[in-house]
CSV table of C-alpha atoms and ligand atoms in Angstrom, one decimal:
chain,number,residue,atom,x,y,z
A,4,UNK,CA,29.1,-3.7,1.6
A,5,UNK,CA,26.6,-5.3,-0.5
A,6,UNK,CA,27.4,-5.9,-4.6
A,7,UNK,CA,25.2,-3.1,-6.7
A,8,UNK,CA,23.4,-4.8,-9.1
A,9,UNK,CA,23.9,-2.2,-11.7
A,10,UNK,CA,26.8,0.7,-11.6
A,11,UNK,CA,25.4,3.7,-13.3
A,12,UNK,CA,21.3,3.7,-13.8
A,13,UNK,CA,19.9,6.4,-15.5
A,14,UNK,CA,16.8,7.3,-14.9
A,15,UNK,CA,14.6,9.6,-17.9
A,16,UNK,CA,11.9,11.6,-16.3
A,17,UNK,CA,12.0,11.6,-12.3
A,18,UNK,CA,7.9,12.0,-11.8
A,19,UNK,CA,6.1,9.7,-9.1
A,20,UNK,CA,8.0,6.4,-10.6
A,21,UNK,CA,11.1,7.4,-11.4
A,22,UNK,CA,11.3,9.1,-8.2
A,23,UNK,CA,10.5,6.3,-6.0
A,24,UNK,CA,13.0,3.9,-7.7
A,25,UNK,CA,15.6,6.5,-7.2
A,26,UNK,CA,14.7,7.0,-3.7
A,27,UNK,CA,14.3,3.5,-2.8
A,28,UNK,CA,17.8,2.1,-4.8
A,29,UNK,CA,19.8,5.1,-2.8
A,30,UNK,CA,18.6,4.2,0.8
A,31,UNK,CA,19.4,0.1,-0.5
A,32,UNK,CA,22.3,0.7,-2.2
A,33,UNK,CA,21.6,-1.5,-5.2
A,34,UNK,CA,22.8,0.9,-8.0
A,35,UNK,CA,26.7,2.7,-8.4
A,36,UNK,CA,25.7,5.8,-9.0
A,37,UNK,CA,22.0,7.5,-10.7
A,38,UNK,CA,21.8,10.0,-13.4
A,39,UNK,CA,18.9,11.7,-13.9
A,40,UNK,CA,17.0,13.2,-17.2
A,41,UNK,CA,14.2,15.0,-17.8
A,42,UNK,CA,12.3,18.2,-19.7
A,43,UNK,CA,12.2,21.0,-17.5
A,44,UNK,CA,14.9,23.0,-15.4
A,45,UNK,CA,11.8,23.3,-12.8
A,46,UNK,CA,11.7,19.6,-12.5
A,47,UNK,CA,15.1,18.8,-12.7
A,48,UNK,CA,15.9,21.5,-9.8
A,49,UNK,CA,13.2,20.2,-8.1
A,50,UNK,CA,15.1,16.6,-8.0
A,51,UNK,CA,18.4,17.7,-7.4
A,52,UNK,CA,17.3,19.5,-4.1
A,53,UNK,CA,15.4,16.1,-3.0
A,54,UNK,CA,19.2,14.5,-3.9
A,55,UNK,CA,17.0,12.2,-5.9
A,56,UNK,CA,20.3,11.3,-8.3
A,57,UNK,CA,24.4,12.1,-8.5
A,58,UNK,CA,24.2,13.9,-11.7
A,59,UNK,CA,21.4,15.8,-13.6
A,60,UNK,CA,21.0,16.3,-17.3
A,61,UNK,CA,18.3,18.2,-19.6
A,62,UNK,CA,19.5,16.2,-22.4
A,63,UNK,CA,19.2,12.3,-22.2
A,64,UNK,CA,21.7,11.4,-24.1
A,65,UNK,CA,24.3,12.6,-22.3
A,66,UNK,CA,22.2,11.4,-19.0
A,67,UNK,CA,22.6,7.5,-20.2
A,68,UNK,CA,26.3,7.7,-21.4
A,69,UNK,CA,28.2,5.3,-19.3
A,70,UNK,CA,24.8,4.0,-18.1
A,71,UNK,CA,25.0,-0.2,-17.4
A,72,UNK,CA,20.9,-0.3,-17.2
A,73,UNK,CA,18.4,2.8,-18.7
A,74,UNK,CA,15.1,3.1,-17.3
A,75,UNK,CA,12.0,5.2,-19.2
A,76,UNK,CA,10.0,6.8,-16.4
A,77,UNK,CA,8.0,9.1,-18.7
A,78,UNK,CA,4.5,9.2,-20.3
A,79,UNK,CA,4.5,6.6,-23.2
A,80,UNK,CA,3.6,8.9,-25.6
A,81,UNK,CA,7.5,10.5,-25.3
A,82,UNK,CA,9.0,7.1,-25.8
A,83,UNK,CA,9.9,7.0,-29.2
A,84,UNK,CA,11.8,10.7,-29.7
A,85,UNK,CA,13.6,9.5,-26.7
A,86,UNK,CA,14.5,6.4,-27.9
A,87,UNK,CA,15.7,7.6,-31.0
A,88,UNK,CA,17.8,10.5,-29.4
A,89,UNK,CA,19.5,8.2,-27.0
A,90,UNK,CA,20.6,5.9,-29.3
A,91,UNK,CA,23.5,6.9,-30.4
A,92,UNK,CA,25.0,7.2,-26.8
A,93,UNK,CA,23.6,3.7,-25.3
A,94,UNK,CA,26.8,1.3,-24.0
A,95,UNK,CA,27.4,-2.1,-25.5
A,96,UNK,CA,25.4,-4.5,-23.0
A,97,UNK,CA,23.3,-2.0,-21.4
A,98,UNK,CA,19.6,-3.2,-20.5
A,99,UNK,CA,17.1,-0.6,-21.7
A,100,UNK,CA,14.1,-1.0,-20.1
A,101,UNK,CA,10.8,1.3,-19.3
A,102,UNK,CA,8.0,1.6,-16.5
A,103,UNK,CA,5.4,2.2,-19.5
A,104,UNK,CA,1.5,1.4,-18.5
A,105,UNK,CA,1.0,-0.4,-21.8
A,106,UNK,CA,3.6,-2.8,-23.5
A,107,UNK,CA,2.8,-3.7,-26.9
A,108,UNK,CA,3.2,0.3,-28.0
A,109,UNK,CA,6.4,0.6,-26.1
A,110,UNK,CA,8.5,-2.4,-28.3
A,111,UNK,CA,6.9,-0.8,-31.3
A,112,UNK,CA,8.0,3.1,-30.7
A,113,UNK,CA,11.4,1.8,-29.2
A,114,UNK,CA,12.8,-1.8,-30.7
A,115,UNK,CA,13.4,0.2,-34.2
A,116,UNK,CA,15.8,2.1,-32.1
A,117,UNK,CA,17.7,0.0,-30.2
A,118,UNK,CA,21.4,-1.3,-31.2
A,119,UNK,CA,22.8,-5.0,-31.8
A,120,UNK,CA,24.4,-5.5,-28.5
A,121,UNK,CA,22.0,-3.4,-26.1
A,122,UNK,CA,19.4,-6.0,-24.1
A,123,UNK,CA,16.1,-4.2,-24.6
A,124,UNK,CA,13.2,-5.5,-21.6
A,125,UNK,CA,10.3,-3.7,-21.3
A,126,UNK,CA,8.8,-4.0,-18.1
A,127,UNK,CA,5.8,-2.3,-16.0
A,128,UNK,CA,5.4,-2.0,-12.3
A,129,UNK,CA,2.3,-2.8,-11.0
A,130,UNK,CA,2.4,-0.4,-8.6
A,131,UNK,CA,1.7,3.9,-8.3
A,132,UNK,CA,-1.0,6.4,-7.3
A,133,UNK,CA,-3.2,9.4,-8.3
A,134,UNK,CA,0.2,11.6,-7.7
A,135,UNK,CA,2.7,12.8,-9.7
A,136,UNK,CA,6.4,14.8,-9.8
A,137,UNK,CA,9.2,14.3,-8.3
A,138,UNK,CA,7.4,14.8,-4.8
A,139,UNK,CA,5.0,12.0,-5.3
A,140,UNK,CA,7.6,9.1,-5.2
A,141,UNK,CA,8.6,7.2,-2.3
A,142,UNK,CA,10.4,4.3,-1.4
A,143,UNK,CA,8.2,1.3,-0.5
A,144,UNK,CA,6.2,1.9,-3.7
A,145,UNK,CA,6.7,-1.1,-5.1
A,146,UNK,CA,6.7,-3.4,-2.3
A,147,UNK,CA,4.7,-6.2,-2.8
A,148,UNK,CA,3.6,-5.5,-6.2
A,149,UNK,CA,4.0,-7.1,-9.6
A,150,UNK,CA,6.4,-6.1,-11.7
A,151,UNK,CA,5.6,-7.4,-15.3
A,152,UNK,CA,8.4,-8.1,-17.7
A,153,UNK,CA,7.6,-8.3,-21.4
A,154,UNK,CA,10.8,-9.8,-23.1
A,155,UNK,CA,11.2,-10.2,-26.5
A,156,UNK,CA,11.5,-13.4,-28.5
A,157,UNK,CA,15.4,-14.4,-28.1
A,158,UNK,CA,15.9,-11.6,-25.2
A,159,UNK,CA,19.5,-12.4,-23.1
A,160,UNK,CA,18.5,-14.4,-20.1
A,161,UNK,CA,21.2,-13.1,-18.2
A,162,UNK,CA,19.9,-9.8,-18.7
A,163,UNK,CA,16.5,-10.4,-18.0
A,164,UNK,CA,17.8,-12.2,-14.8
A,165,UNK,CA,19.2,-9.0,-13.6
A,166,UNK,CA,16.6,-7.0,-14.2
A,167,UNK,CA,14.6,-9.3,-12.3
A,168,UNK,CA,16.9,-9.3,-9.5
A,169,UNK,CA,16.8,-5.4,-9.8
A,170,UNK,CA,12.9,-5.2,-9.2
A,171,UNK,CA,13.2,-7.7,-6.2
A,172,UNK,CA,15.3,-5.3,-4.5
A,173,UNK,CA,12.7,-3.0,-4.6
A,174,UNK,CA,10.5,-5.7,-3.1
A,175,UNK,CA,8.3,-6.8,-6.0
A,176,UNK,CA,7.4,-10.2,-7.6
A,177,UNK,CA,8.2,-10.7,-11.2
A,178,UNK,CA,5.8,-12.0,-13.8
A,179,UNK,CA,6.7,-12.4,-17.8
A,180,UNK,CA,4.3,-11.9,-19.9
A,181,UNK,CA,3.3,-11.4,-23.8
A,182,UNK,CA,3.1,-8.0,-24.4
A,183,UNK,CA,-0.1,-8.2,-26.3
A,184,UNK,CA,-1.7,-9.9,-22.9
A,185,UNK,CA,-0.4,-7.6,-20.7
A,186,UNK,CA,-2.1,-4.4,-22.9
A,187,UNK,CA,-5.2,-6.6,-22.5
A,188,UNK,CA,-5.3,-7.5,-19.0
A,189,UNK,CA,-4.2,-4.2,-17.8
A,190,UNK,CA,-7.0,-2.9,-20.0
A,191,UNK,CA,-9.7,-4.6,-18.1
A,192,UNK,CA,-7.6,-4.1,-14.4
A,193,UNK,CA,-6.3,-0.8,-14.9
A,194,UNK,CA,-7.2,1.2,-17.8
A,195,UNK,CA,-11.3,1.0,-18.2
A,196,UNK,CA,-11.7,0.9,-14.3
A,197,UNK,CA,-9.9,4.7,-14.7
A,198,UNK,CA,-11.7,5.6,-17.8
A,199,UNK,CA,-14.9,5.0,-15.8
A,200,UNK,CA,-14.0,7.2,-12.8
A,201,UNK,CA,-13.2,10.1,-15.5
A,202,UNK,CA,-16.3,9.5,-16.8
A,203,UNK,CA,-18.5,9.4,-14.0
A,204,UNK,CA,-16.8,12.0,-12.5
A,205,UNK,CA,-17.5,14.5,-15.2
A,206,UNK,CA,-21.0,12.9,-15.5
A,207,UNK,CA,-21.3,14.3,-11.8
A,208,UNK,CA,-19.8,17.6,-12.0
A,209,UNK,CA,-22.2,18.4,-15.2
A,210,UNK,CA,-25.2,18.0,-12.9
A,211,UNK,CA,-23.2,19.6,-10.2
A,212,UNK,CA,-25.0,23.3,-11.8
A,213,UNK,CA,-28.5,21.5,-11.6
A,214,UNK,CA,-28.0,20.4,-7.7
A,215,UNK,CA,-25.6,23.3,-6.8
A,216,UNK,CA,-23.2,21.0,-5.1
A,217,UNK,CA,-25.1,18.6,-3.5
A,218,UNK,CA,-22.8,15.8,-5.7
A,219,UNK,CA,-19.8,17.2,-3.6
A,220,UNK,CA,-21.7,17.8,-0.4
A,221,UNK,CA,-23.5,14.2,-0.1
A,222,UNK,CA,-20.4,12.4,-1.8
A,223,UNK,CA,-20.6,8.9,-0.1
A,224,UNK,CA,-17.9,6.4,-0.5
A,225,UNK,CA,-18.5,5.3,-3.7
A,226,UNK,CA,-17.9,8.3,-5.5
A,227,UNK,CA,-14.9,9.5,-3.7
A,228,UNK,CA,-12.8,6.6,-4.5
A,229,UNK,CA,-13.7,7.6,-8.4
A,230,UNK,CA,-12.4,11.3,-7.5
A,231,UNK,CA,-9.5,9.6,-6.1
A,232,UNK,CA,-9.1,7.8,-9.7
A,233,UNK,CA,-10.1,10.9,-11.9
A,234,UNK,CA,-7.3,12.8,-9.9
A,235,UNK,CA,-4.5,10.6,-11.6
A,236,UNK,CA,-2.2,12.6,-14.0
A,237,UNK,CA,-4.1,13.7,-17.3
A,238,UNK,CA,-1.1,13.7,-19.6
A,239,UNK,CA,0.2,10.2,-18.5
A,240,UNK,CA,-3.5,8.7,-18.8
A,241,UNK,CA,-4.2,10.1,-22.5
A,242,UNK,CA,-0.8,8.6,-23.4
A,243,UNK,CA,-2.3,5.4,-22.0
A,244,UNK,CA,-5.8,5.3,-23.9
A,245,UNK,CA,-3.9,6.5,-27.5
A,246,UNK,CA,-1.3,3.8,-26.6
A,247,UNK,CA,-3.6,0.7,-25.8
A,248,UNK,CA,-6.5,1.5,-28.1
A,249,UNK,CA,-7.2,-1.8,-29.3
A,250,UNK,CA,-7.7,-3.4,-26.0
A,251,UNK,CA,-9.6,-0.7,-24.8
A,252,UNK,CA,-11.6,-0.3,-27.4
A,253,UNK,CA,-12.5,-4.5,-27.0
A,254,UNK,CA,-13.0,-4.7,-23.2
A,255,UNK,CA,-15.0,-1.2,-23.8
A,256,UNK,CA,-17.2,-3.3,-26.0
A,257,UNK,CA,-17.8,-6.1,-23.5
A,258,UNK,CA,-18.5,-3.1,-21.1
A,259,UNK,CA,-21.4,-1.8,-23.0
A,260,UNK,CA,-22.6,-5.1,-23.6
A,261,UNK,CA,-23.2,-5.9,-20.0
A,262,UNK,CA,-23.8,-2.2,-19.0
A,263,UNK,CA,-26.9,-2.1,-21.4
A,264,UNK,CA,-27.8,-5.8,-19.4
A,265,UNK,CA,-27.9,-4.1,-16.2
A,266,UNK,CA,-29.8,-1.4,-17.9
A,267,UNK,CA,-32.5,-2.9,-19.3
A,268,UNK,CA,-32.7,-5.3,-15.8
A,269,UNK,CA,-33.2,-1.4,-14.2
A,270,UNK,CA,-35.6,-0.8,-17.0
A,271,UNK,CA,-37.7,-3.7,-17.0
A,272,UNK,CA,-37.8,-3.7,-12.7
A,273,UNK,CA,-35.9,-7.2,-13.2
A,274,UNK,CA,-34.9,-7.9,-9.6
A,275,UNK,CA,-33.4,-11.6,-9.6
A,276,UNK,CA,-31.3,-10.3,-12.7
A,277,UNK,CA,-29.5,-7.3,-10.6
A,278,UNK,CA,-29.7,-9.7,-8.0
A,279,UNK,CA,-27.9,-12.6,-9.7
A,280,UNK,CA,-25.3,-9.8,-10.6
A,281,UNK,CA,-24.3,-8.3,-7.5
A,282,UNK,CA,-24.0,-11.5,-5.6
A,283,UNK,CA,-21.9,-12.9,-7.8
A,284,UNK,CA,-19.5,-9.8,-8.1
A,285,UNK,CA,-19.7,-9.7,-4.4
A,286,UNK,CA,-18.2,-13.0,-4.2
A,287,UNK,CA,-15.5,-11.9,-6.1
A,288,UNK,CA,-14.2,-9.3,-3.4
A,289,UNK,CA,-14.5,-11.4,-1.1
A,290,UNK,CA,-12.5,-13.9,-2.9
A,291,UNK,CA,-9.6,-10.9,-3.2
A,292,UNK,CA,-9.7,-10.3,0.2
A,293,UNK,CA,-9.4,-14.1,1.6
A,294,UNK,CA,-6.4,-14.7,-1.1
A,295,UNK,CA,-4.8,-11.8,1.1
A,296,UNK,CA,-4.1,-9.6,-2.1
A,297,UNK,CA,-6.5,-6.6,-0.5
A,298,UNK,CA,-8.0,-5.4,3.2
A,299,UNK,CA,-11.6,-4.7,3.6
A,300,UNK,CA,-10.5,-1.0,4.4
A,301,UNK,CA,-11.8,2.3,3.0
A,302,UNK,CA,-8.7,4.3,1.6
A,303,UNK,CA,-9.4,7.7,2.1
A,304,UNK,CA,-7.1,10.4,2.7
A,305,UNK,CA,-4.0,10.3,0.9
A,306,UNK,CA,-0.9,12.7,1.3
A,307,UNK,CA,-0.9,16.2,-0.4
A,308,UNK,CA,-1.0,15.6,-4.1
A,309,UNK,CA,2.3,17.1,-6.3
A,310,UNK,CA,2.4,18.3,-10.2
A,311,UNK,CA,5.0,19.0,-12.0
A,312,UNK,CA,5.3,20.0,-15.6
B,414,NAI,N1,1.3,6.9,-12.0
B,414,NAI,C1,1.2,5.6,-11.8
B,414,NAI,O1,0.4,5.2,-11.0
B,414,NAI,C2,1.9,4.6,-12.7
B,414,NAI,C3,2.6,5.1,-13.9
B,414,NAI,N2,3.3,4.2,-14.6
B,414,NAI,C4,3.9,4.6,-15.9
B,414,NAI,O2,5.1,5.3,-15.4
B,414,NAI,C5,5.4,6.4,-16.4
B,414,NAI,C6,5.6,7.6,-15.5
B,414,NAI,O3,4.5,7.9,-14.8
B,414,NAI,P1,4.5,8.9,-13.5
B,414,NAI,O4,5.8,8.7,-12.8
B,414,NAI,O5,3.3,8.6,-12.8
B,414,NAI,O6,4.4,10.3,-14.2
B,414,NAI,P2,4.8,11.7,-13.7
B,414,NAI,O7,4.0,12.7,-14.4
B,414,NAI,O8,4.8,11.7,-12.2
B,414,NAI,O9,6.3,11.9,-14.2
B,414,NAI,C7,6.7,11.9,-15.5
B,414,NAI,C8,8.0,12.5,-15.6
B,414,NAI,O10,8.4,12.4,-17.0
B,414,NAI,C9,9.0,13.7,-17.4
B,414,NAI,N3,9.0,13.9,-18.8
B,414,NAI,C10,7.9,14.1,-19.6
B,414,NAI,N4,8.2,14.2,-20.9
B,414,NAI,C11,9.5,13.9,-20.9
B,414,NAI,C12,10.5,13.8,-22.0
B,414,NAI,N5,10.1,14.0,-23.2
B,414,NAI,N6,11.8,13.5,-21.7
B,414,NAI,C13,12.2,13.3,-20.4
B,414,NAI,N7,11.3,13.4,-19.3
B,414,NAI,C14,10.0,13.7,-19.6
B,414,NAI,C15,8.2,14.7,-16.5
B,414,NAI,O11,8.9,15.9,-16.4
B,414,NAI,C16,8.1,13.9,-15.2
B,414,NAI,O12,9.3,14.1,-14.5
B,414,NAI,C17,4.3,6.4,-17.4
B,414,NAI,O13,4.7,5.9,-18.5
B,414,NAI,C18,3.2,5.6,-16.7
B,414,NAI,O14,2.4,4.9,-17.7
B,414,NAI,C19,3.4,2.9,-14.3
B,414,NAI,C20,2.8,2.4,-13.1
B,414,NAI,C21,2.0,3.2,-12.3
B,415,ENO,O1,-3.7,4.5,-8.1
B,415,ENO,C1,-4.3,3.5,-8.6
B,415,ENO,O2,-5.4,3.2,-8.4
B,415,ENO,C2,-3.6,2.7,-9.7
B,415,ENO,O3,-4.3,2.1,-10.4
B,415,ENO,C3,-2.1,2.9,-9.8
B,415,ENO,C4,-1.6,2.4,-11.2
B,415,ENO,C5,-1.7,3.2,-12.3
B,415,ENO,C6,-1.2,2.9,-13.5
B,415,ENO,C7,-0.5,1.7,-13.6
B,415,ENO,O4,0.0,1.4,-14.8
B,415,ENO,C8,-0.3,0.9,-12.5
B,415,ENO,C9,-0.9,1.2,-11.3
């Protein structure tokens, strides 16, 4: 029987993420034993009859004692009062670590926290969905994804090292990164690209009254990959934008800039301009899908979607 790479791994929130690592280390065998923690009896009942973990705990504290590795699979906006109230119960050696969708916040709200002796590496998966609770998850999640690791200056290599080998288990590729960068790139990748689909989508359903419904009705493909976006979880996402304000608020900036191009290109019936524009954006998806890194597929119809508290 294979080695696991860590003996006890508790998990803090159990929602789409935390779920699919637990499901995915328990049918591979890579961790002892999982403890799980989270806020509500509903959600923590909800795990324990999915067998999700081997023990289940409202408090956190007690759900990390004895814990060899601590993962944070909850909105970023809860890290801090968890860090603090886990604290005092964290082993010697144990690598804390998170699944946070913005870095830079996540070392500032926990490293205050952490004691001498516990190996602290933030990381972030680059992989999830519109979904979330403990239904959401599932195993092959993060199979040929990034995972980003954001040590700190000095971190324990060892420890980083098995963290590493902990997310290629799971099947993804490991890249370490500044955590400023990361909260930047992820920003232009990740975080505007949703804050445009919530926009556009409410854009839509306010004229919704003025066409009655013809936005639904004539929705092409287009706009229901934005509803796909606009679905995703609303208290994980405003945790996200209060979290990475800065390099939102920059890339937003460079946004307008070029929106208010296109704009006045529209305005102005200035064809080579949109023209210029589109071919060269088009030659960028095309360059994705010849590295390999995406298929020329629609991706409509996902499984039902799950919420939890
Ligand atoms: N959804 C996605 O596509 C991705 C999310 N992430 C990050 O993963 C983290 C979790 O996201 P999801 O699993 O999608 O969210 P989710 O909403 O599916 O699950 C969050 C879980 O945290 C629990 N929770 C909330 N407050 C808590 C607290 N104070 N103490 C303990 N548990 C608490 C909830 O009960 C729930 O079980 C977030 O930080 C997010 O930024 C990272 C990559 C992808
Ligand atoms: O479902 C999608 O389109 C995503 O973009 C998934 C996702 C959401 C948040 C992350 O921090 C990482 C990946």
């Amino acid at each position: 029987m294979k080695q696991p790479i860590f003996k006890r791994l508790a998990l803090i929130g159990i929602g789409l993420i935390g779920s699919s690592i637990a499901r995915r280390v328990r049918a591979d065998g890579s961790v002892g034993e999982i403890t799980i923690a989270t806020r509500s009896q509903e959600t923590l009942d909800r795990a324990e009859n999915l067998r999700l973990g081997d023990s289940y705990n409202l408090d956190a504290r007690d759900a990390v004692k004895g814990a060899d590795c601590v993962i944070l699979c909850s909105p970023v906006g809860t890290y801090e009062a968890i860090a603090e109230h886990i604290a005092p119960a964290l082993e010697h050696g144990a690598v804390v670590t998170d699944v946070g969708s913005v870095k830079q916040s996540v070392i500032d709200q926990m490293q205050p926290y952490m004691p001498e002796g516990v190996h602290f590496i933030p990381g972030h998966p680059i992989a999830g969905t519109e979904y979330s609770g403990p239904d959401a998850g599932f195993p092959s999640l993060f199979e040929k994804r990034w995972c980003i690791l954001t040590p700190l200056p000095g971190a324990d290599e060892a420890a980083v090292k098995k963290l590493s080998e902990f997310w290629r288990s799971m099947g993804s590729d490991i890249d370490i990164m500044e955590p400023e960068h990361h909260d930047l790139v992820l920003a232009v990748t990740s975080h505007i690209p949703h804050l445009i689909a919530y926009n556009i989508v409410g854009t839509a359903s306010d004229l919704e009254n003025v066409t009655e419904s013809e936005v639904m009705k004539y929705a092409a493909g287009g706009f229901r990959d934005f509803t796909r976006i606009a679905a995703s979880d609303p208290v994980m996402w405003r945790d996200v934008f209060l979290h990475n304000k800065k390099a939102v608020l920059e890339i937003l900036g460079r946004f307008s800039e070029d929106l208010a191009h296109l704009q006045r290109a529209v305005r102005w019936e200035n064809g080579d301009v949109l023209f210029d524009h589109f071919t060269r954006t088009r030659s960028i998806r095309r360059g994705i899908i010849e590295a390999g890194q995406e298929t020329d597929e629609p991706d409509f119809g996902r499984s039902q979607q799950n919420q939890d508290d």
